[in-house]
Amino acid sequence: MQAATETSGATRPRRTTEHPRLRVAVVGAGAGGICMAVALRRLGIEDFTVFEKSDGIGGTWYDNTFPGAEVDTPVPFYSFSFHPFDFTRTHVRQPELLAYLRNVVDRFQLWPHIRLGTAVTRAVWDERTHTYEVHASDGSCERFNVVVTAVGLLNNPKYPDWPGLDRFRGEAFHSARWDHDVDLRGKRVAVVGTGSTAAQIVPAIAPDVAKLYVFQRQPGWVLPKPDREFTAAERARLSRPLYRRWVRLRQAMVYQGGRSFIEGTKANVQAQRICEEFIRTTFRDRPDLAKLVTPDYPFGGKRPVKESKFYPTLLRDNVELVPHAVTTVTEHGVVDATGAHHEIDVLVMATGFTAASFLATLDVVGREGRSIHDVWQGDAQAFLGLTVAGFPNFYMLYGPNTNGAPIMFMHERQTEFVVANLKRMLRRGVTAIEVRKPVMDLFNLLVQKRLERNVVARYPEVNNYGRSPSGRNVIGWGEGMKVYALLTKTTPLISASARRIGER
């Protein structure tokens, strides 16, 4: 598979010569980390390391290899604006998306900068030198001027605490750690969960298993997804730079809004009507199933599922929807909330991730020796989801309250913000840049105030992975793409203070 040719975006990074040496640590080699690495090369910074805990690049698209795994956002918007590709489908499947990310790494010659199989466990700010001591899982410790984490939201699987799980005699694994050595053919399989992951797994494995139990704790709204193969003519058109830009612009207009998550808006009502019609047409002969899959809260109460094959699969003779949570695991099966026992051979836990627990796998220590987790106390917040007061030269890609627009778009805007601050360091000789706390606090106050309009805030009884333990929405961004892009372009200078070594 070859990358399409396009003149936009220089293959060779643009180099600058007027700056002193600047070392940057990037944590994570998923889409965000790769985007950041490309931005560093284009800026002319060559002394950077991308730490990746897995044995390959790709982040969530390296870890999640479950049957049916594919993106929800259509291409070319689920790709970088600076790197086209000859995609074969409207919605890219995991192997092809991983091939795309590898192609980006190849084109921008990033491999020498990537350290695989090495997790960052701790980063400690040194006020004397204005550097971070970065501790890695291999025992190494290096100093960097800047640290950028790109660990994402869906990197730490959430395992259930069911009593008896350790006594189950069959095969059991989390969907993000799929065991491909387990043959599902002719087996009795339980898939626990009905979120986006489960909605892709169920149609993919149903034809092969003897019996498939789908455990639904709480129904969610499901939108049909028009995924299909591109025609040869479409692939040829998408290889043309101007046509591809036009398609991205058209898609941006669709994704700009964010008002579909505000109860009662035109977009919200329309989205729910589409879901209701999908239920009505699929289950016209099964009103019992239609009732079970229909939520009792408005569209937007939790992340909507986009999958056209999930509902029809529930109509198969060998598939049974169990509208209850799993409470206990036995040696030979699982027990649901009604006390019913279901004998199974394989248990698939599609139970999601600890998405609201930002930086759960590492610790960052800022000024005055304060850990970022002690500062947050379970309620993660940052300015634009990117930078936190008290933690100079530290940035997060896809941090708190940045989920609300296509991920690749957000990554590019976030790396532009980081680059603007790096340029400030290089051109003015400053060694520490830190967001002002009043600016960060005001930003988060306004964000949370605006998010109160969303269905998530109005229906706290709905299970939603975006809430912190206090109930605060730490995931969502509800202002659309244009506002976020404008803020990342206009606020780097006015939001932060800059210092040199020795200055207070």
Protein backbone atom coordinates (compact mmCIF):
# COMPACT_ATOMS: atom_id res chain seq x y z
CA MET A 1 0.00 0.00 0.00
CA GLN A 2 1.55 3.28 -1.05
CA ALA A 3 0.97 6.81 0.10
CA ALA A 4 -0.73 9.08 -2.40
CA THR A 5 1.37 11.92 -3.74
CA GLU A 6 0.62 15.44 -2.64
CA THR A 7 2.68 18.62 -2.73
CA SER A 8 1.39 20.08 0.54
CA GLY A 9 3.49 19.34 3.65
CA ALA A 10 7.22 19.16 3.12
CA THR A 11 8.71 15.70 3.29
CA ARG A 12 11.95 17.11 4.61
CA PRO A 13 11.62 18.97 7.91
CA ARG A 14 12.26 22.68 7.84
CA ARG A 15 15.38 23.37 9.89
CA THR A 16 16.28 26.40 11.96
CA THR A 17 19.80 27.29 13.01
CA GLU A 18 19.46 30.18 15.45
CA HIS A 19 18.49 28.20 18.54
CA PRO A 20 20.47 26.31 21.19
CA ARG A 21 19.99 22.60 21.79
CA LEU A 22 16.51 21.70 22.97
CA ARG A 23 15.61 18.18 24.10
CA VAL A 24 11.99 17.02 23.96
CA ALA A 25 10.48 13.83 25.38
CA VAL A 26 7.26 12.58 23.78
CA VAL A 27 5.36 9.90 25.72
CA GLY A 28 3.41 7.60 23.44
CA ALA A 29 3.78 6.65 19.78
CA GLY A 30 0.12 6.63 18.87
CA ALA A 31 -1.42 9.14 16.49
CA GLY A 32 -0.80 12.05 18.88
CA GLY A 33 2.83 11.20 19.55
CA ILE A 34 3.50 10.70 15.86
CA CYS A 35 1.86 14.03 15.04
CA MET A 36 4.05 15.73 17.66
CA ALA A 37 7.19 14.06 16.32
CA VAL A 38 6.44 15.27 12.80
CA ALA A 39 5.94 18.81 14.14
CA LEU A 40 9.30 18.67 15.92
CA ARG A 41 11.09 17.57 12.76
CA ARG A 42 9.42 20.29 10.73
CA LEU A 43 10.51 22.83 13.33
CA GLY A 44 14.09 21.61 13.05
CA ILE A 45 14.36 20.00 16.47
CA GLU A 46 16.23 16.73 16.08
CA ASP A 47 17.01 15.92 19.71
CA PHE A 48 13.79 14.25 20.75
CA THR A 49 12.74 10.78 21.90
CA VAL A 50 9.34 9.16 21.55
CA PHE A 51 8.85 6.64 24.35
CA GLU A 52 6.39 3.84 23.60
CA LYS A 53 5.47 1.17 26.16
CA SER A 54 4.28 -1.31 23.50
CA ASP A 55 6.44 -3.21 21.03
CA GLY A 56 5.04 -1.27 18.08
CA ILE A 57 3.75 2.17 17.16
CA GLY A 58 0.06 3.02 16.80
CA GLY A 59 -1.20 3.41 20.36
CA THR A 60 -4.80 2.27 20.64
CA TRP A 61 -4.63 1.00 17.05
CA TYR A 62 -1.72 -1.25 18.02
CA ASP A 63 -3.37 -2.56 21.19
CA ASN A 64 -6.94 -3.01 19.94
CA THR A 65 -6.82 -5.85 17.44
CA PHE A 66 -10.24 -7.33 18.24
CA PRO A 67 -12.36 -8.65 15.33
CA GLY A 68 -14.21 -5.85 13.55
CA ALA A 69 -12.07 -3.00 14.90
CA GLU A 70 -12.44 0.12 12.76
CA VAL A 71 -12.80 3.89 13.12
CA ASP A 72 -16.07 5.81 13.53
CA THR A 73 -14.93 8.90 11.61
CA PRO A 74 -14.73 8.67 7.81
CA VAL A 75 -11.51 9.29 5.93
CA PRO A 76 -9.89 11.47 4.88
CA PHE A 77 -10.80 13.24 8.14
CA TYR A 78 -9.42 10.35 10.18
CA SER A 79 -5.96 11.11 8.84
CA PHE A 80 -3.49 13.96 9.05
CA SER A 81 -3.92 16.94 6.74
CA PHE A 82 -0.19 16.82 5.95
CA HIS A 83 -0.08 13.16 4.92
CA PRO A 84 -2.52 11.62 2.41
CA PHE A 85 -2.91 7.90 1.88
CA ASP A 86 -4.58 5.53 -0.55
CA PHE A 87 -7.27 4.30 1.83
CA THR A 88 -9.52 1.49 0.63
CA ARG A 89 -12.59 2.17 2.80
CA THR A 90 -14.75 5.04 3.97
CA HIS A 91 -14.10 3.96 7.58
CA VAL A 92 -10.65 2.50 8.07
CA ARG A 93 -10.18 -0.86 9.73
CA GLN A 94 -7.48 -1.38 12.32
CA PRO A 95 -4.82 -3.03 10.09
CA GLU A 96 -5.09 -0.31 7.45
CA LEU A 97 -5.04 2.51 10.01
CA LEU A 98 -1.94 0.99 11.59
CA ALA A 99 -0.35 0.76 8.14
CA TYR A 100 -1.12 4.45 7.63
CA LEU A 101 0.57 5.48 10.88
CA ARG A 102 3.62 3.39 9.98
CA ASN A 103 3.68 5.10 6.62
CA VAL A 104 3.79 8.50 8.35
CA VAL A 105 6.69 7.32 10.51
CA ASP A 106 8.52 6.09 7.40
CA ARG A 107 7.98 9.26 5.41
CA PHE A 108 9.18 11.61 8.14
CA GLN A 109 12.03 9.32 9.18
CA LEU A 110 10.89 9.03 12.77
CA TRP A 111 12.06 5.49 13.55
CA PRO A 112 15.48 6.55 14.97
CA HIS A 113 13.65 8.71 17.51
CA ILE A 114 11.22 6.02 18.72
CA ARG A 115 12.10 3.82 21.71
CA LEU A 116 9.74 0.85 21.73
CA GLY A 117 9.00 -1.32 24.74
CA THR A 118 9.87 1.55 27.07
CA ALA A 119 7.25 3.20 29.24
CA VAL A 120 7.76 6.52 30.99
CA THR A 121 6.91 6.07 34.66
CA ARG A 122 7.81 9.48 36.09
CA ALA A 123 8.86 12.98 35.03
CA VAL A 124 10.26 15.31 37.72
CA TRP A 125 10.79 19.05 37.21
CA ASP A 126 14.16 20.50 38.32
CA GLU A 127 13.79 24.20 39.07
CA ARG A 128 17.57 24.72 39.13
CA THR A 129 18.08 23.60 35.54
CA HIS A 130 14.56 24.06 34.13
CA THR A 131 14.56 20.48 32.90
CA TYR A 132 12.64 17.30 33.61
CA GLU A 133 14.20 14.09 34.85
CA VAL A 134 12.37 11.45 32.83
CA HIS A 135 12.37 7.98 34.37
CA ALA A 136 11.66 5.01 32.10
CA SER A 137 10.65 1.41 32.73
CA ASP A 138 14.06 0.14 31.58
CA GLY A 139 15.69 1.90 34.52
CA SER A 140 17.08 4.80 32.53
CA CYS A 141 16.80 8.45 33.58
CA GLU A 142 17.40 11.32 31.16
CA ARG A 143 16.96 15.07 31.24
CA PHE A 144 14.69 16.86 28.78
CA ASN A 145 13.76 20.52 28.45
CA VAL A 146 10.17 19.74 27.44
CA VAL A 147 7.84 16.78 28.05
CA VAL A 148 4.78 16.09 25.89
CA THR A 149 2.48 13.21 26.83
CA ALA A 150 0.38 11.61 24.12
CA VAL A 151 -0.98 8.61 25.98
CA GLY A 152 -4.59 9.20 24.93
CA LEU A 153 -7.86 8.27 26.61
CA LEU A 154 -8.19 4.63 25.62
CA ASN A 155 -4.85 3.26 26.75
CA ASN A 156 -5.57 1.71 30.14
CA PRO A 157 -8.15 -1.12 30.06
CA LYS A 158 -10.80 -1.13 32.77
CA TYR A 159 -11.08 -4.60 34.25
CA PRO A 160 -14.23 -5.50 36.19
CA ASP A 161 -14.00 -6.60 39.82
CA TRP A 162 -16.49 -9.46 39.56
CA PRO A 163 -16.24 -12.02 42.36
CA GLY A 164 -15.04 -15.36 41.03
CA LEU A 165 -13.32 -14.06 37.90
CA ASP A 166 -10.07 -15.73 38.90
CA ARG A 167 -11.85 -19.10 39.22
CA PHE A 168 -13.28 -19.16 35.68
CA ARG A 169 -12.00 -22.26 33.90
CA GLY A 170 -12.59 -21.00 30.39
CA GLU A 171 -10.70 -18.35 28.45
CA ALA A 172 -11.16 -14.75 29.61
CA PHE A 173 -9.62 -11.54 28.25
CA HIS A 174 -10.27 -7.83 27.81
CA SER A 175 -11.24 -6.65 24.34
CA ALA A 176 -8.14 -4.42 24.22
CA ARG A 177 -5.93 -7.44 24.89
CA TRP A 178 -7.57 -9.84 22.45
CA ASP A 179 -6.18 -13.37 22.62
CA HIS A 180 -5.89 -14.48 19.01
CA ASP A 181 -4.80 -17.96 20.09
CA VAL A 182 -8.34 -18.65 21.33
CA ASP A 183 -10.47 -20.30 18.66
CA LEU A 184 -14.07 -19.12 19.03
CA ARG A 185 -15.54 -21.52 16.48
CA GLY A 186 -18.29 -23.61 18.01
CA LYS A 187 -17.83 -22.04 21.44
CA ARG A 188 -20.30 -20.45 23.85
CA VAL A 189 -19.11 -16.86 24.17
CA ALA A 190 -20.13 -13.97 26.42
CA VAL A 191 -19.42 -10.39 25.37
CA VAL A 192 -19.93 -8.07 28.32
CA GLY A 193 -20.72 -4.53 27.21
CA THR A 194 -22.62 -2.83 24.40
CA GLY A 195 -20.41 0.18 23.73
CA SER A 196 -18.55 0.92 20.52
CA THR A 197 -16.07 -1.93 20.94
CA ALA A 198 -18.68 -4.57 21.69
CA ALA A 199 -20.85 -3.31 18.82
CA GLN A 200 -18.00 -4.11 16.44
CA ILE A 201 -16.99 -7.42 18.03
CA VAL A 202 -20.48 -8.95 18.12
CA PRO A 203 -21.19 -8.86 14.35
CA ALA A 204 -17.64 -10.03 13.61
CA ILE A 205 -17.73 -13.19 15.74
CA ALA A 206 -21.43 -14.13 15.70
CA PRO A 207 -21.25 -16.25 12.52
CA ASP A 208 -18.52 -18.46 14.02
CA VAL A 209 -19.69 -19.14 17.57
CA ALA A 210 -22.24 -21.68 18.74
CA LYS A 211 -23.89 -19.29 21.18
CA LEU A 212 -23.28 -15.61 21.85
CA TYR A 213 -24.54 -13.86 24.97
CA VAL A 214 -24.40 -10.05 24.84
CA PHE A 215 -24.67 -8.51 28.31
CA GLN A 216 -26.14 -5.01 28.35
CA ARG A 217 -25.98 -3.06 31.61
CA GLN A 218 -27.64 0.01 30.07
CA PRO A 219 -28.65 0.58 26.43
CA GLY A 220 -27.06 3.34 24.40
CA TRP A 221 -28.15 5.14 21.27
CA VAL A 222 -26.83 3.52 18.08
CA LEU A 223 -26.42 5.36 14.78
CA PRO A 224 -26.14 3.48 11.48
CA LYS A 225 -22.69 3.87 9.94
CA PRO A 226 -22.43 4.03 6.14
CA ASP A 227 -19.11 2.18 5.94
CA ARG A 228 -18.15 0.62 2.62
CA GLU A 229 -15.30 0.05 0.21
CA PHE A 230 -14.18 2.96 -1.97
CA THR A 231 -14.58 2.52 -5.69
CA ALA A 232 -11.49 2.83 -7.87
CA ALA A 233 -12.78 6.17 -9.14
CA GLU A 234 -13.22 7.48 -5.59
CA ARG A 235 -9.69 6.44 -4.63
CA ALA A 236 -8.35 8.19 -7.69
CA ARG A 237 -10.21 11.41 -6.84
CA LEU A 238 -9.02 11.32 -3.23
CA SER A 239 -5.42 11.17 -4.43
CA ARG A 240 -5.84 14.68 -5.82
CA PRO A 241 -4.81 17.33 -3.26
CA LEU A 242 -7.53 19.88 -4.08
CA TYR A 243 -10.32 17.31 -4.07
CA ARG A 244 -9.09 15.83 -0.79
CA ARG A 245 -9.02 19.28 0.82
CA TRP A 246 -12.55 19.94 -0.37
CA VAL A 247 -13.77 16.66 1.15
CA ARG A 248 -12.06 17.52 4.46
CA LEU A 249 -13.71 20.95 4.45
CA ARG A 250 -17.10 19.39 3.79
CA GLN A 251 -16.60 16.90 6.60
CA ALA A 252 -15.45 19.69 8.94
CA MET A 253 -18.77 21.44 8.44
CA VAL A 254 -20.56 18.25 9.57
CA TYR A 255 -18.41 17.80 12.67
CA GLN A 256 -18.19 21.46 13.64
CA GLY A 257 -21.37 21.69 15.70
CA GLY A 258 -21.39 19.71 18.93
CA ARG A 259 -24.98 20.80 19.57
CA SER A 260 -26.31 17.28 19.11
CA PHE A 261 -25.33 16.63 22.74
CA ILE A 262 -27.48 19.50 24.05
CA GLU A 263 -30.98 18.28 24.87
CA GLY A 264 -33.78 19.73 22.78
CA THR A 265 -31.65 21.32 20.07
CA LYS A 266 -32.51 20.62 16.46
CA ALA A 267 -29.36 18.55 16.04
CA ASN A 268 -30.10 16.56 19.19
CA VAL A 269 -33.67 15.79 18.19
CA GLN A 270 -32.63 14.84 14.67
CA ALA A 271 -29.90 12.49 15.88
CA GLN A 272 -32.28 10.74 18.25
CA ARG A 273 -34.90 10.36 15.51
CA ILE A 274 -32.32 8.64 13.30
CA CYS A 275 -31.54 6.22 16.13
CA GLU A 276 -35.21 5.57 16.83
CA GLU A 277 -35.90 4.88 13.16
CA PHE A 278 -32.95 2.49 13.08
CA ILE A 279 -34.50 0.58 16.00
CA ARG A 280 -37.97 0.62 14.46
CA THR A 281 -36.88 -0.71 11.07
CA THR A 282 -34.49 -3.34 12.42
CA PHE A 283 -36.79 -4.76 15.10
CA ARG A 284 -40.17 -4.29 13.44
CA ASP A 285 -40.92 -7.98 14.07
CA ARG A 286 -39.29 -8.08 17.51
CA PRO A 287 -40.89 -5.40 19.71
CA ASP A 288 -39.41 -7.12 22.76
CA LEU A 289 -35.86 -6.47 21.52
CA ALA A 290 -36.77 -2.98 20.37
CA LYS A 291 -37.82 -2.13 23.91
CA LEU A 292 -34.64 -3.59 25.42
CA VAL A 293 -32.25 -1.59 23.20
CA THR A 294 -34.09 1.74 23.52
CA PRO A 295 -32.51 4.09 26.12
CA ASP A 296 -34.69 5.98 28.60
CA TYR A 297 -32.56 9.14 28.29
CA PRO A 298 -31.98 11.56 25.40
CA PHE A 299 -29.33 11.19 22.74
CA GLY A 300 -25.93 12.24 24.09
CA GLY A 301 -26.23 10.76 27.57
CA LYS A 302 -23.22 8.62 26.76
CA ARG A 303 -20.98 8.25 23.74
CA PRO A 304 -23.20 7.21 20.82
CA VAL A 305 -22.34 4.00 19.02
CA LYS A 306 -21.87 4.12 15.25
CA GLU A 307 -22.35 0.66 13.81
CA SER A 308 -24.82 -0.63 11.23
CA LYS A 309 -24.30 -4.35 11.81
CA PHE A 310 -24.82 -4.55 15.58
CA TYR A 311 -28.64 -4.41 15.72
CA PRO A 312 -29.19 -6.93 12.88
CA THR A 313 -26.80 -9.35 14.59
CA LEU A 314 -29.00 -9.38 17.70
CA LEU A 315 -31.70 -11.01 15.55
CA ARG A 316 -29.58 -14.10 14.84
CA ASP A 317 -30.82 -17.38 16.33
CA ASN A 318 -27.50 -18.00 18.09
CA VAL A 319 -27.34 -14.53 19.69
CA GLU A 320 -29.08 -13.61 22.95
CA LEU A 321 -29.22 -10.10 24.39
CA VAL A 322 -29.12 -10.25 28.18
CA PRO A 323 -30.36 -6.86 29.44
CA HIS A 324 -28.58 -7.10 32.76
CA ALA A 325 -25.15 -6.51 34.23
CA VAL A 326 -22.83 -9.36 35.15
CA THR A 327 -22.46 -9.66 38.91
CA THR A 328 -20.51 -12.88 39.49
CA VAL A 329 -18.31 -15.32 37.60
CA THR A 330 -18.37 -19.06 38.29
CA GLU A 331 -16.06 -21.82 37.14
CA HIS A 332 -18.21 -22.44 34.07
CA GLY A 333 -20.09 -19.23 33.39
CA VAL A 334 -21.42 -15.89 34.56
CA VAL A 335 -24.34 -14.81 36.73
CA ASP A 336 -26.37 -11.74 35.80
CA ALA A 337 -28.14 -9.23 38.05
CA THR A 338 -31.31 -11.37 38.14
CA GLY A 339 -29.41 -14.37 39.45
CA ALA A 340 -29.58 -16.30 36.17
CA HIS A 341 -26.51 -18.41 35.35
CA HIS A 342 -25.19 -18.60 31.79
CA GLU A 343 -22.71 -21.35 30.95
CA ILE A 344 -19.94 -20.20 28.61
CA ASP A 345 -16.55 -21.25 27.29
CA VAL A 346 -15.07 -17.80 26.55
CA LEU A 347 -15.53 -14.51 28.39
CA VAL A 348 -14.81 -11.26 26.49
CA MET A 349 -14.72 -8.17 28.69
CA ALA A 350 -15.60 -5.18 26.50
CA THR A 351 -15.71 -3.08 29.65
CA GLY A 352 -13.91 -0.02 28.37
CA PHE A 353 -11.05 2.04 29.72
CA THR A 354 -10.21 4.28 32.65
CA ALA A 355 -10.66 7.25 30.33
CA ALA A 356 -11.36 9.82 33.05
CA SER A 357 -8.14 8.89 34.92
CA PHE A 358 -5.68 10.98 32.95
CA LEU A 359 -2.00 10.01 33.10
CA ALA A 360 -2.97 6.92 35.10
CA THR A 361 0.18 5.06 34.10
CA LEU A 362 2.73 7.76 34.96
CA ASP A 363 3.37 10.56 37.41
CA VAL A 364 4.48 14.10 36.66
CA VAL A 365 6.06 16.17 39.42
CA GLY A 366 6.11 19.94 38.91
CA ARG A 367 7.29 22.97 40.82
CA GLU A 368 7.50 22.69 44.61
CA GLY A 369 7.61 18.89 44.26
CA ARG A 370 3.87 18.56 43.70
CA SER A 371 2.53 15.54 41.83
CA ILE A 372 -0.01 16.31 39.14
CA HIS A 373 -2.30 13.65 40.63
CA ASP A 374 -2.17 15.39 44.02
CA VAL A 375 -3.05 18.67 42.33
CA TRP A 376 -5.95 17.15 40.42
CA GLN A 377 -7.26 14.94 43.24
CA GLY A 378 -9.25 12.90 40.76
CA ASP A 379 -10.59 15.91 38.81
CA ALA A 380 -8.21 16.44 35.91
CA GLN A 381 -8.16 19.92 34.39
CA ALA A 382 -5.86 21.93 32.19
CA PHE A 383 -5.84 24.95 29.91
CA LEU A 384 -7.19 23.78 26.54
CA GLY A 385 -6.51 20.28 27.85
CA LEU A 386 -2.86 20.97 27.10
CA THR A 387 -1.01 22.57 29.99
CA VAL A 388 -1.34 22.81 33.77
CA ALA A 389 -0.30 25.63 36.11
CA GLY A 390 2.68 24.61 38.24
CA PHE A 391 4.07 22.30 35.55
CA PRO A 392 6.33 24.31 33.24
CA ASN A 393 7.29 22.95 29.83
CA PHE A 394 4.79 20.13 30.19
CA TYR A 395 2.03 19.45 27.66
CA MET A 396 -0.67 16.83 27.11
CA LEU A 397 -2.18 15.87 23.78
CA TYR A 398 -5.84 14.83 24.06
CA GLY A 399 -5.88 15.92 27.68
CA PRO A 400 -8.86 16.87 29.87
CA ASN A 401 -11.96 18.26 28.12
CA THR A 402 -10.74 17.85 24.56
CA ASN A 403 -13.03 15.06 23.37
CA GLY A 404 -15.58 16.56 21.04
CA ALA A 405 -14.08 16.74 17.56
CA PRO A 406 -12.28 14.32 15.22
CA ILE A 407 -9.11 13.17 16.94
CA MET A 408 -6.65 13.87 14.11
CA PHE A 409 -7.92 17.45 13.86
CA MET A 410 -7.45 17.95 17.59
CA HIS A 411 -3.94 16.47 17.51
CA GLU A 412 -2.85 18.89 14.81
CA ARG A 413 -4.24 21.91 16.65
CA GLN A 414 -2.64 20.78 19.91
CA THR A 415 0.79 20.25 18.37
CA GLU A 416 0.54 23.73 16.82
CA PHE A 417 0.02 25.15 20.32
CA VAL A 418 3.08 23.29 21.63
CA VAL A 419 5.16 24.41 18.65
CA ALA A 420 4.20 28.05 19.26
CA ASN A 421 5.62 27.78 22.77
CA LEU A 422 8.73 25.98 21.58
CA LYS A 423 9.37 28.77 19.09
CA ARG A 424 9.05 31.25 21.93
CA MET A 425 11.69 29.34 23.88
CA LEU A 426 14.02 29.13 20.90
CA ARG A 427 13.73 32.71 19.68
CA ARG A 428 13.69 34.51 23.03
CA GLY A 429 16.01 32.26 24.97
CA VAL A 430 13.47 31.51 27.72
CA THR A 431 13.83 28.19 29.51
CA ALA A 432 10.45 27.75 31.21
CA ILE A 433 6.92 28.48 29.99
CA GLU A 434 3.96 27.93 32.29
CA VAL A 435 0.27 28.70 31.97
CA ARG A 436 -0.99 31.30 34.42
CA LYS A 437 -3.25 29.73 37.03
CA PRO A 438 -5.98 32.45 36.85
CA VAL A 439 -6.17 31.86 33.09
CA MET A 440 -6.44 28.10 33.52
CA ASP A 441 -9.04 28.41 36.29
CA LEU A 442 -11.19 30.83 34.30
CA PHE A 443 -11.01 28.60 31.24
CA ASN A 444 -12.15 25.55 33.18
CA LEU A 445 -14.91 27.49 34.91
CA LEU A 446 -16.30 28.54 31.53
CA VAL A 447 -15.94 25.05 30.04
CA GLN A 448 -17.79 23.40 32.90
CA LYS A 449 -20.49 26.07 32.83
CA ARG A 450 -21.06 25.45 29.13
CA LEU A 451 -21.04 21.67 29.60
CA GLU A 452 -23.93 21.96 32.04
CA ARG A 453 -26.16 22.27 28.97
CA ASN A 454 -25.20 18.78 27.79
CA VAL A 455 -27.26 15.66 28.33
CA VAL A 456 -24.33 14.15 30.25
CA ALA A 457 -24.72 16.76 32.99
CA ARG A 458 -28.51 16.63 33.07
CA TYR A 459 -28.73 12.84 33.45
CA PRO A 460 -26.14 11.80 36.04
CA GLU A 461 -27.78 8.39 36.42
CA VAL A 462 -26.52 7.42 32.95
CA ASN A 463 -23.28 5.43 32.97
CA ASN A 464 -20.71 7.62 31.23
CA TYR A 465 -16.95 7.10 31.18
CA GLY A 466 -16.36 10.85 30.88
CA ARG A 467 -17.12 11.66 34.51
CA SER A 468 -14.58 11.87 37.30
CA PRO A 469 -15.40 10.32 40.71
CA SER A 470 -16.92 13.67 41.75
CA GLY A 471 -19.26 13.60 38.75
CA ARG A 472 -17.46 16.37 36.88
CA ASN A 473 -17.23 16.01 33.10
CA VAL A 474 -13.47 15.80 32.51
CA ILE A 475 -13.63 14.43 28.96
CA GLY A 476 -16.01 16.54 26.90
CA TRP A 477 -15.39 19.57 24.72
CA GLY A 478 -18.63 21.10 23.55
CA GLU A 479 -17.64 24.22 21.62
CA GLY A 480 -16.84 22.68 18.26
CA MET A 481 -13.76 22.69 16.06
CA LYS A 482 -13.58 26.36 15.07
CA VAL A 483 -13.47 27.67 18.64
CA TYR A 484 -10.80 25.18 19.68
CA ALA A 485 -8.68 25.96 16.63
CA LEU A 486 -8.99 29.69 17.29
CA LEU A 487 -7.98 29.31 20.93
CA THR A 488 -4.95 27.17 20.20
CA LYS A 489 -3.74 29.69 17.63
CA THR A 490 -4.33 32.89 19.60
CA THR A 491 -3.65 32.05 23.25
CA PRO A 492 -0.11 30.62 23.56
CA LEU A 493 1.48 34.02 24.24
CA ILE A 494 -1.25 35.58 26.39
CA SER A 495 -1.99 32.50 28.51
CA ALA A 496 1.48 31.76 29.85
CA SER A 497 4.42 33.36 31.58
CA ALA A 498 8.00 32.75 30.49
CA ARG A 499 11.13 32.65 32.63
CA ARG A 500 14.86 32.05 32.32
CA ILE A 501 16.95 30.08 34.76
CA GLY A 502 17.27 32.08 37.97
CA GLU A 503 14.17 34.19 37.35
CA ARG A 504 11.16 33.75 39.60
